[in-house]
Amino acid sequence: MPGPKMTIPTQLVLRALLEHPTRELYGLEICAAAGLASGTIHPILARLEGLGWLESRWEDIDPAKEGRPRRRYYRLSPDGAERARHALANARTPLTGLPGLAHGGGIG
Amino acid sequence: MKRSAVGQTLDYVRVHYLARGRYRVRRYASVLVEHHADNLQRARTIADELAYMHALVAARGVADNLADARADAMGLLRALARVGAVASDLDRSLSGDYTNAADCVRLTAELVSGAGTLAHQLANHLEGDLALSHVGGLARVLATSLFDTRRHVSKVGDLVQVLSAPNHDVGGIAGRVTGVAVRVLPARHRERYRDEYGSELHELAAAGTPRWRQIAYALRLLDRSWVLRAELRTPAVSKARS
């Protein structure tokens, strides 16, 4: 199955997830790592998850005990990580070609 | 960096929201001053009426009950004088930087409650006294009025809390906005995103994010909810390269 359209925000999200492929991140962490405005990543995550590139799960905690709601964690699937690397390498508008975005510069 | 149209709009929303809150709290404070003036006038009428009755009956040596009532009325006037002083401090604080506003509200609430209790006691005290029942009626009206004033002080307190605690979305505006954002989504996905958005709002608040930023976050979720809805309704195969 071909990958998603590699928009700049999609590339930023993938790059953030690939920095620590085995680590799980929740939404706000992904926003911060990608340098994207909070509240803008959920459509991208839904698309990547729908394609099987991402896996997500609820944090396994007792909210009452922890005093906070459980987080939704995301990470690249093994296959998704490989596909993401390939897609980033072949992106028509690579991040390295855009000043200010290559090192996590925010947009939005 | 030049701010985007969305950023400028969010700034406008924040400024408008705060300005409206400050306007409302000043208006409530003005109403509180009016309440206090009415209450004070009622208490003075009661004290004057009791003084008049005292002059009438003192010569007949049956003024014991009246003397107690007059003492209650004087206590009521003193309590209301303290309410007036603290309400003035509150008004000054709300005209400025809200310094001690929360303390003033709390003290005003306590004093108004105390005055209300005194008025209630006075009304009960005079209830069985045929000669003074009309004054008892005035005290009952004052007790009811002070109860309304106490509720009004609570409204002022709620607004002061919202306006002077920038890190918490006390009014729940962000939560309500994300609630709307969730309702846009397909039914089977709503519970997940309701929990996920709620968790993120909680994280933002816990991290000390200013309230207006939490609202901005929720507005972005709402803005993107139609895109997310489309993603969630699109079969996986057609997502590729779409």
Tab-separated table of C-alpha atoms in Angstrom:
chain	number	residue	atom	x	y	z
A	1	MET	CA	0.000	0.000	0.000
A	2	PRO	CA	1.424	3.420	-0.887
A	3	GLY	CA	2.020	5.957	1.870
A	4	PRO	CA	0.242	9.168	2.747
A	5	LYS	CA	0.761	12.468	1.001
A	6	MET	CA	3.967	13.799	2.530
A	7	THR	CA	2.896	17.268	3.584
A	8	ILE	CA	5.314	19.293	5.698
A	9	PRO	CA	3.355	18.684	8.946
A	10	THR	CA	3.217	14.959	8.153
A	11	GLN	CA	6.968	14.896	7.658
A	12	LEU	CA	7.499	16.773	10.917
A	13	VAL	CA	5.357	14.293	12.808
A	14	LEU	CA	7.115	11.301	11.245
A	15	ARG	CA	10.523	12.772	11.937
A	16	ALA	CA	9.583	13.379	15.585
A	17	LEU	CA	8.395	9.800	15.949
A	18	LEU	CA	11.485	8.420	14.207
A	19	GLU	CA	13.871	10.197	16.548
A	20	HIS	CA	13.035	7.610	19.204
A	21	PRO	CA	11.214	4.877	17.290
A	22	THR	CA	10.741	2.606	20.284
A	23	ARG	CA	9.543	5.313	22.609
A	24	GLU	CA	5.862	6.031	22.973
A	25	LEU	CA	4.739	9.653	22.830
A	26	TYR	CA	1.396	11.225	23.648
A	27	GLY	CA	-0.230	13.996	21.636
A	28	LEU	CA	1.276	17.033	23.353
A	29	GLU	CA	4.746	15.477	23.286
A	30	ILE	CA	4.429	14.854	19.564
A	31	CYS	CA	3.348	18.477	19.014
A	32	ALA	CA	6.358	19.709	20.975
A	33	ALA	CA	8.792	17.337	19.271
A	34	ALA	CA	7.460	18.203	15.816
A	35	GLY	CA	7.317	21.935	16.515
A	36	LEU	CA	3.676	22.031	15.488
A	37	ALA	CA	0.965	24.011	17.180
A	38	SER	CA	-0.883	21.936	19.728
A	39	GLY	CA	-4.240	20.688	18.586
A	40	THR	CA	-3.243	20.251	14.949
A	41	ILE	CA	-1.803	16.754	14.821
A	42	HIS	CA	-4.783	14.498	15.397
A	43	PRO	CA	-5.839	14.279	11.732
A	44	ILE	CA	-2.264	13.332	10.819
A	45	LEU	CA	-2.089	10.720	13.566
A	46	ALA	CA	-5.458	9.308	12.523
A	47	ARG	CA	-4.293	9.016	8.928
A	48	LEU	CA	-1.030	7.311	9.845
A	49	GLU	CA	-2.812	4.984	12.241
A	50	GLY	CA	-5.374	4.142	9.581
A	51	LEU	CA	-2.555	3.172	7.230
A	52	GLY	CA	-0.977	0.936	9.853
A	53	TRP	CA	2.122	3.080	10.228
A	54	LEU	CA	1.232	4.019	13.788
A	55	GLU	CA	0.062	2.073	16.794
A	56	SER	CA	-1.693	3.638	19.735
A	57	ARG	CA	-2.847	2.494	23.151
A	58	TRP	CA	-4.240	3.914	26.343
A	59	GLU	CA	-1.800	4.369	29.188
A	60	ASP	CA	-2.216	1.618	31.765
A	61	ILE	CA	-2.730	3.602	34.959
A	62	ASP	CA	-5.405	4.133	37.576
A	63	PRO	CA	-6.489	7.761	36.965
A	64	ALA	CA	-7.835	8.096	40.508
A	65	LYS	CA	-4.524	6.980	41.982
A	66	GLU	CA	-2.378	9.091	39.645
A	67	GLY	CA	-4.608	12.155	39.892
A	68	ARG	CA	-4.732	12.638	36.126
A	69	PRO	CA	-6.490	11.107	33.125
A	70	ARG	CA	-4.745	8.373	31.166
A	71	ARG	CA	-2.820	9.400	28.093
A	72	ARG	CA	-3.130	8.042	24.579
A	73	TYR	CA	0.328	6.897	23.526
A	74	TYR	CA	1.529	6.598	19.927
A	75	ARG	CA	4.525	4.967	18.320
A	76	LEU	CA	5.491	3.811	14.871
A	77	SER	CA	4.824	0.180	14.075
A	78	PRO	CA	7.942	-1.745	12.976
A	79	ASP	CA	6.703	-1.723	9.415
A	80	GLY	CA	5.591	1.910	9.740
A	81	ALA	CA	9.028	3.025	10.898
A	82	GLU	CA	10.639	1.498	7.829
A	83	ARG	CA	8.051	2.998	5.513
A	84	ALA	CA	8.368	6.392	7.222
A	85	ARG	CA	12.143	6.468	6.712
A	86	HIS	CA	11.699	5.588	3.066
A	87	ALA	CA	8.928	8.132	2.557
A	88	LEU	CA	10.918	10.918	4.207
A	89	ALA	CA	13.938	10.125	2.061
A	90	ASN	CA	11.815	10.341	-1.081
A	91	ALA	CA	9.620	13.295	-0.128
A	92	ARG	CA	9.227	15.813	-2.946
A	93	THR	CA	9.530	18.697	-0.488
A	94	PRO	CA	12.112	17.471	1.981
A	95	LEU	CA	12.305	19.303	5.299
A	96	THR	CA	15.966	20.022	4.767
A	97	GLY	CA	14.959	22.225	1.851
A	98	LEU	CA	12.860	24.511	4.009
A	99	PRO	CA	14.780	26.984	6.146
A	100	GLY	CA	13.656	27.041	9.740
A	101	LEU	CA	11.898	23.687	9.638
A	102	ALA	CA	14.791	21.297	9.460
A	103	HIS	CA	15.527	21.539	13.168
A	104	GLY	CA	12.040	21.505	14.587
A	105	GLY	CA	11.111	25.089	13.796
A	106	GLY	CA	7.403	25.492	14.426
A	107	ILE	CA	4.703	26.278	11.988
A	108	GLY	CA	1.180	27.383	12.773
B	1	MET	CA	7.676	36.950	13.153
B	2	LYS	CA	4.393	38.166	11.659
B	3	ARG	CA	1.455	36.617	13.449
B	4	SER	CA	-0.951	34.492	11.451
B	5	ALA	CA	-4.598	35.403	11.059
B	6	VAL	CA	-5.484	32.553	13.423
B	7	GLY	CA	-3.021	33.863	16.008
B	8	GLN	CA	-4.429	37.364	15.739
B	9	THR	CA	-7.959	36.008	16.062
B	10	LEU	CA	-6.975	34.043	19.174
B	11	ASP	CA	-5.405	37.166	20.649
B	12	TYR	CA	-8.615	39.018	19.946
B	13	VAL	CA	-10.666	36.255	21.585
B	14	ARG	CA	-8.395	36.360	24.649
B	15	VAL	CA	-8.518	40.134	24.986
B	16	HIS	CA	-12.259	40.183	24.375
B	17	TYR	CA	-12.824	37.384	26.894
B	18	LEU	CA	-10.792	39.102	29.613
B	19	ALA	CA	-12.319	42.506	28.897
B	20	ARG	CA	-15.816	41.064	29.065
B	21	GLY	CA	-14.996	39.301	32.337
B	22	ARG	CA	-13.583	42.487	33.832
B	23	TYR	CA	-16.620	44.432	32.690
B	24	ARG	CA	-18.961	41.871	34.231
B	25	VAL	CA	-17.134	41.796	37.552
B	26	ARG	CA	-17.185	45.615	37.760
B	27	ARG	CA	-20.903	45.579	37.002
B	28	TYR	CA	-21.471	42.941	39.693
B	29	ALA	CA	-19.415	45.038	42.116
B	30	SER	CA	-21.619	48.071	41.341
B	31	VAL	CA	-24.729	46.005	42.006
B	32	LEU	CA	-23.134	44.848	45.261
B	33	VAL	CA	-22.682	48.473	46.323
B	34	GLU	CA	-26.367	49.133	45.513
B	35	HIS	CA	-27.397	46.068	47.514
B	36	HIS	CA	-25.331	47.306	50.429
B	37	ALA	CA	-26.879	50.789	50.313
B	38	ASP	CA	-30.394	49.281	50.353
B	39	ASN	CA	-29.509	46.933	53.213
B	40	LEU	CA	-27.975	49.751	55.220
B	41	GLN	CA	-31.060	51.893	54.683
B	42	ARG	CA	-33.306	49.054	55.873
B	43	ALA	CA	-31.146	48.537	58.977
B	44	ARG	CA	-31.284	52.259	59.776
B	45	THR	CA	-35.055	52.250	59.376
B	46	ILE	CA	-35.239	49.345	61.833
B	47	ALA	CA	-32.945	51.123	64.316
B	48	ASP	CA	-34.947	54.370	64.001
B	49	GLU	CA	-38.226	52.558	64.424
B	50	LEU	CA	-36.949	50.770	67.524
B	51	ALA	CA	-35.653	54.043	68.959
B	52	TYR	CA	-39.061	55.608	68.383
B	53	MET	CA	-40.851	52.686	70.002
B	54	HIS	CA	-38.404	52.770	72.898
B	55	ALA	CA	-39.248	56.411	73.540
B	56	LEU	CA	-42.946	55.553	73.536
B	57	VAL	CA	-42.868	52.636	75.956
B	58	ALA	CA	-39.898	53.510	78.179
B	59	ALA	CA	-42.079	55.613	80.418
B	60	ARG	CA	-44.262	52.583	81.081
B	61	GLY	CA	-41.306	50.373	82.151
B	62	VAL	CA	-41.935	47.594	79.617
B	63	ALA	CA	-38.911	48.218	77.455
B	64	ASP	CA	-36.788	45.099	78.230
B	65	ASN	CA	-37.623	43.295	74.998
B	66	LEU	CA	-37.190	46.520	73.126
B	67	ALA	CA	-33.770	47.142	74.654
B	68	ASP	CA	-32.581	43.735	73.474
B	69	ALA	CA	-33.947	44.434	69.999
B	70	ARG	CA	-32.195	47.773	69.887
B	71	ALA	CA	-28.905	46.128	70.846
B	72	ASP	CA	-29.391	43.622	68.005
B	73	ALA	CA	-30.153	46.454	65.599
B	74	MET	CA	-27.020	48.351	66.617
B	75	GLY	CA	-24.969	45.173	66.128
B	76	LEU	CA	-26.537	44.851	62.688
B	77	LEU	CA	-25.577	48.424	61.798
B	78	ARG	CA	-21.988	47.813	62.923
B	79	ALA	CA	-21.815	44.605	60.855
B	80	LEU	CA	-23.120	46.436	57.797
B	81	ALA	CA	-20.590	49.228	58.322
B	82	ARG	CA	-17.832	46.590	58.109
B	83	VAL	CA	-19.449	45.159	54.978
B	84	GLY	CA	-19.372	48.642	53.456
B	85	ALA	CA	-15.675	49.133	54.274
B	86	VAL	CA	-14.625	45.775	52.810
B	87	ALA	CA	-16.873	46.248	49.754
B	88	SER	CA	-15.092	49.569	49.110
B	89	ASP	CA	-11.723	47.799	49.294
B	90	LEU	CA	-13.050	45.196	46.879
B	91	ASP	CA	-14.262	47.862	44.477
B	92	ARG	CA	-10.834	49.544	44.520
B	93	SER	CA	-9.114	46.201	43.956
B	94	LEU	CA	-11.353	45.366	40.993
B	95	SER	CA	-10.602	48.788	39.500
B	96	GLY	CA	-6.902	48.001	39.667
B	97	ASP	CA	-4.841	44.839	39.577
B	98	TYR	CA	-7.107	42.599	41.682
B	99	THR	CA	-4.694	42.648	44.639
B	100	ASN	CA	-6.415	41.013	47.635
B	101	ALA	CA	-9.652	40.799	45.633
B	102	ALA	CA	-10.187	37.159	46.570
B	103	ASP	CA	-9.611	37.951	50.277
B	104	CYS	CA	-12.007	40.904	50.082
B	105	VAL	CA	-14.670	38.709	48.488
B	106	ARG	CA	-14.227	36.047	51.156
B	107	LEU	CA	-14.433	38.604	53.976
B	108	THR	CA	-17.432	40.330	52.405
B	109	ALA	CA	-19.204	36.988	52.139
B	110	GLU	CA	-18.508	36.204	55.814
B	111	LEU	CA	-19.669	39.641	56.989
B	112	VAL	CA	-22.821	39.571	54.882
B	113	SER	CA	-23.630	36.098	56.182
B	114	GLY	CA	-23.061	37.309	59.749
B	115	ALA	CA	-25.304	40.334	59.182
B	116	GLY	CA	-27.954	38.080	57.680
B	117	THR	CA	-27.860	35.868	60.781
B	118	LEU	CA	-28.271	38.928	63.020
B	119	ALA	CA	-31.223	40.182	60.957
B	120	HIS	CA	-32.799	36.743	61.125
B	121	GLN	CA	-32.331	36.612	64.911
B	122	LEU	CA	-33.841	40.068	65.269
B	123	ALA	CA	-36.862	39.067	63.193
B	124	ASN	CA	-37.365	35.968	65.365
B	125	HIS	CA	-36.875	38.046	68.491
B	126	LEU	CA	-39.686	40.396	67.531
B	127	GLU	CA	-41.973	37.772	66.039
B	128	GLY	CA	-44.151	37.268	69.108
B	129	ASP	CA	-44.237	40.905	70.131
B	130	LEU	CA	-47.463	42.417	68.844
B	131	ALA	CA	-46.268	45.977	69.378
B	132	LEU	CA	-43.069	45.376	67.427
B	133	SER	CA	-44.217	42.876	64.795
B	134	HIS	CA	-43.997	45.464	62.026
B	135	VAL	CA	-40.315	46.001	62.882
B	136	GLY	CA	-39.888	42.229	62.884
B	137	GLY	CA	-41.304	42.246	59.361
B	138	LEU	CA	-38.709	44.820	58.316
B	139	ALA	CA	-35.964	42.662	59.830
B	140	ARG	CA	-37.281	39.631	57.925
B	141	VAL	CA	-37.144	41.593	54.665
B	142	LEU	CA	-33.585	42.666	55.497
B	143	ALA	CA	-32.560	39.062	56.251
B	144	THR	CA	-33.930	37.968	52.857
B	145	SER	CA	-32.159	40.845	51.133
B	146	LEU	CA	-28.861	39.946	52.817
B	147	PHE	CA	-29.324	36.362	51.633
B	148	ASP	CA	-29.625	37.689	48.054
B	149	THR	CA	-26.564	39.863	48.623
B	150	ARG	CA	-24.621	36.815	49.792
B	151	ARG	CA	-25.503	35.015	46.556
B	152	HIS	CA	-24.393	38.044	44.613
B	153	VAL	CA	-21.054	38.083	46.444
B	154	SER	CA	-20.613	34.458	45.339
B	155	LYS	CA	-21.044	35.520	41.715
B	156	VAL	CA	-18.397	38.209	42.178
B	157	GLY	CA	-16.131	35.624	43.793
B	158	ASP	CA	-16.530	33.199	40.894
B	159	LEU	CA	-15.552	35.869	38.390
B	160	VAL	CA	-12.649	37.108	40.499
B	161	GLN	CA	-11.389	33.544	40.698
B	162	VAL	CA	-11.563	33.189	36.919
B	163	LEU	CA	-9.913	36.537	36.204
B	164	SER	CA	-7.155	36.330	38.791
B	165	ALA	CA	-6.169	32.678	38.232
B	166	PRO	CA	-4.811	32.661	34.684
B	167	ASN	CA	-3.598	29.075	34.760
B	168	HIS	CA	-6.912	27.355	35.179
B	169	ASP	CA	-9.810	27.226	32.835
B	170	VAL	CA	-12.253	27.582	35.718
B	171	GLY	CA	-15.127	28.452	33.467
B	172	GLY	CA	-14.591	25.217	31.542
B	173	ILE	CA	-14.650	27.048	28.231
B	174	ALA	CA	-11.885	24.898	26.750
B	175	GLY	CA	-13.690	21.769	27.909
B	176	ARG	CA	-16.931	22.918	26.329
B	177	VAL	CA	-15.191	23.761	23.058
B	178	THR	CA	-13.537	20.329	22.894
B	179	GLY	CA	-16.957	18.836	23.653
B	180	VAL	CA	-18.243	20.478	20.470
B	181	ALA	CA	-15.133	19.312	18.579
B	182	VAL	CA	-15.850	15.741	19.656
B	183	ARG	CA	-19.504	15.909	18.585
B	184	VAL	CA	-18.342	16.633	15.030
B	185	LEU	CA	-16.604	13.242	14.876
B	186	PRO	CA	-18.203	9.930	13.877
B	187	ALA	CA	-20.090	8.465	16.839
B	188	ARG	CA	-17.850	5.435	17.301
B	189	HIS	CA	-14.748	7.592	17.732
B	190	ARG	CA	-16.179	10.181	20.110
B	191	GLU	CA	-15.419	8.457	23.389
B	192	ARG	CA	-11.771	7.965	22.479
B	193	TYR	CA	-11.221	11.564	21.434
B	194	ARG	CA	-13.256	12.936	24.347
B	195	ASP	CA	-10.854	11.147	26.702
B	196	GLU	CA	-7.783	12.046	24.655
B	197	TYR	CA	-8.641	15.748	24.421
B	198	GLY	CA	-9.571	15.793	28.098
B	199	SER	CA	-6.231	14.261	28.996
B	200	GLU	CA	-4.374	16.858	26.941
B	201	LEU	CA	-6.318	19.726	28.497
B	202	HIS	CA	-5.469	18.333	31.908
B	203	GLU	CA	-1.779	18.167	30.978
B	204	LEU	CA	-1.840	21.763	29.767
B	205	ALA	CA	-3.485	23.003	32.963
B	206	ALA	CA	-1.135	20.974	35.157
B	207	ALA	CA	1.846	22.467	33.313
B	208	GLY	CA	0.650	25.963	34.223
B	209	THR	CA	-0.437	26.870	30.697
B	210	PRO	CA	-2.365	30.158	30.774
B	211	ARG	CA	-6.103	29.710	30.481
B	212	TRP	CA	-6.350	31.573	27.205
B	213	ARG	CA	-3.805	29.197	25.681
B	214	GLN	CA	-5.934	26.260	26.790
B	215	ILE	CA	-8.885	27.876	25.061
B	216	ALA	CA	-6.748	28.499	21.963
B	217	TYR	CA	-5.748	24.832	22.018
B	218	ALA	CA	-9.412	23.802	22.174
B	219	LEU	CA	-10.305	26.164	19.325
B	220	ARG	CA	-7.584	24.578	17.182
B	221	LEU	CA	-9.030	21.151	17.926
B	222	LEU	CA	-12.433	22.444	16.892
B	223	ASP	CA	-10.967	24.006	13.758
B	224	ARG	CA	-9.321	20.694	12.811
B	225	SER	CA	-12.227	18.483	13.826
B	226	TRP	CA	-13.731	18.480	10.322
B	227	VAL	CA	-10.429	17.308	8.866
B	228	LEU	CA	-10.202	14.625	11.546
B	229	ARG	CA	-13.792	13.621	10.829
B	230	ALA	CA	-12.927	13.183	7.152
B	231	GLU	CA	-9.863	11.101	8.076
B	232	LEU	CA	-11.851	8.863	10.371
B	233	ARG	CA	-14.544	8.303	7.742
B	234	THR	CA	-12.103	7.520	4.947
B	235	PRO	CA	-11.230	3.843	4.378
B	236	ALA	CA	-7.542	3.112	4.936
B	237	VAL	CA	-6.876	2.161	1.304
B	238	SER	CA	-8.053	5.500	-0.040
B	239	LYS	CA	-5.933	7.382	2.495
B	240	ALA	CA	-2.827	6.471	0.604
B	241	ARG	CA	-1.679	9.377	-1.532
B	242	SER	CA	-4.976	11.183	-1.012
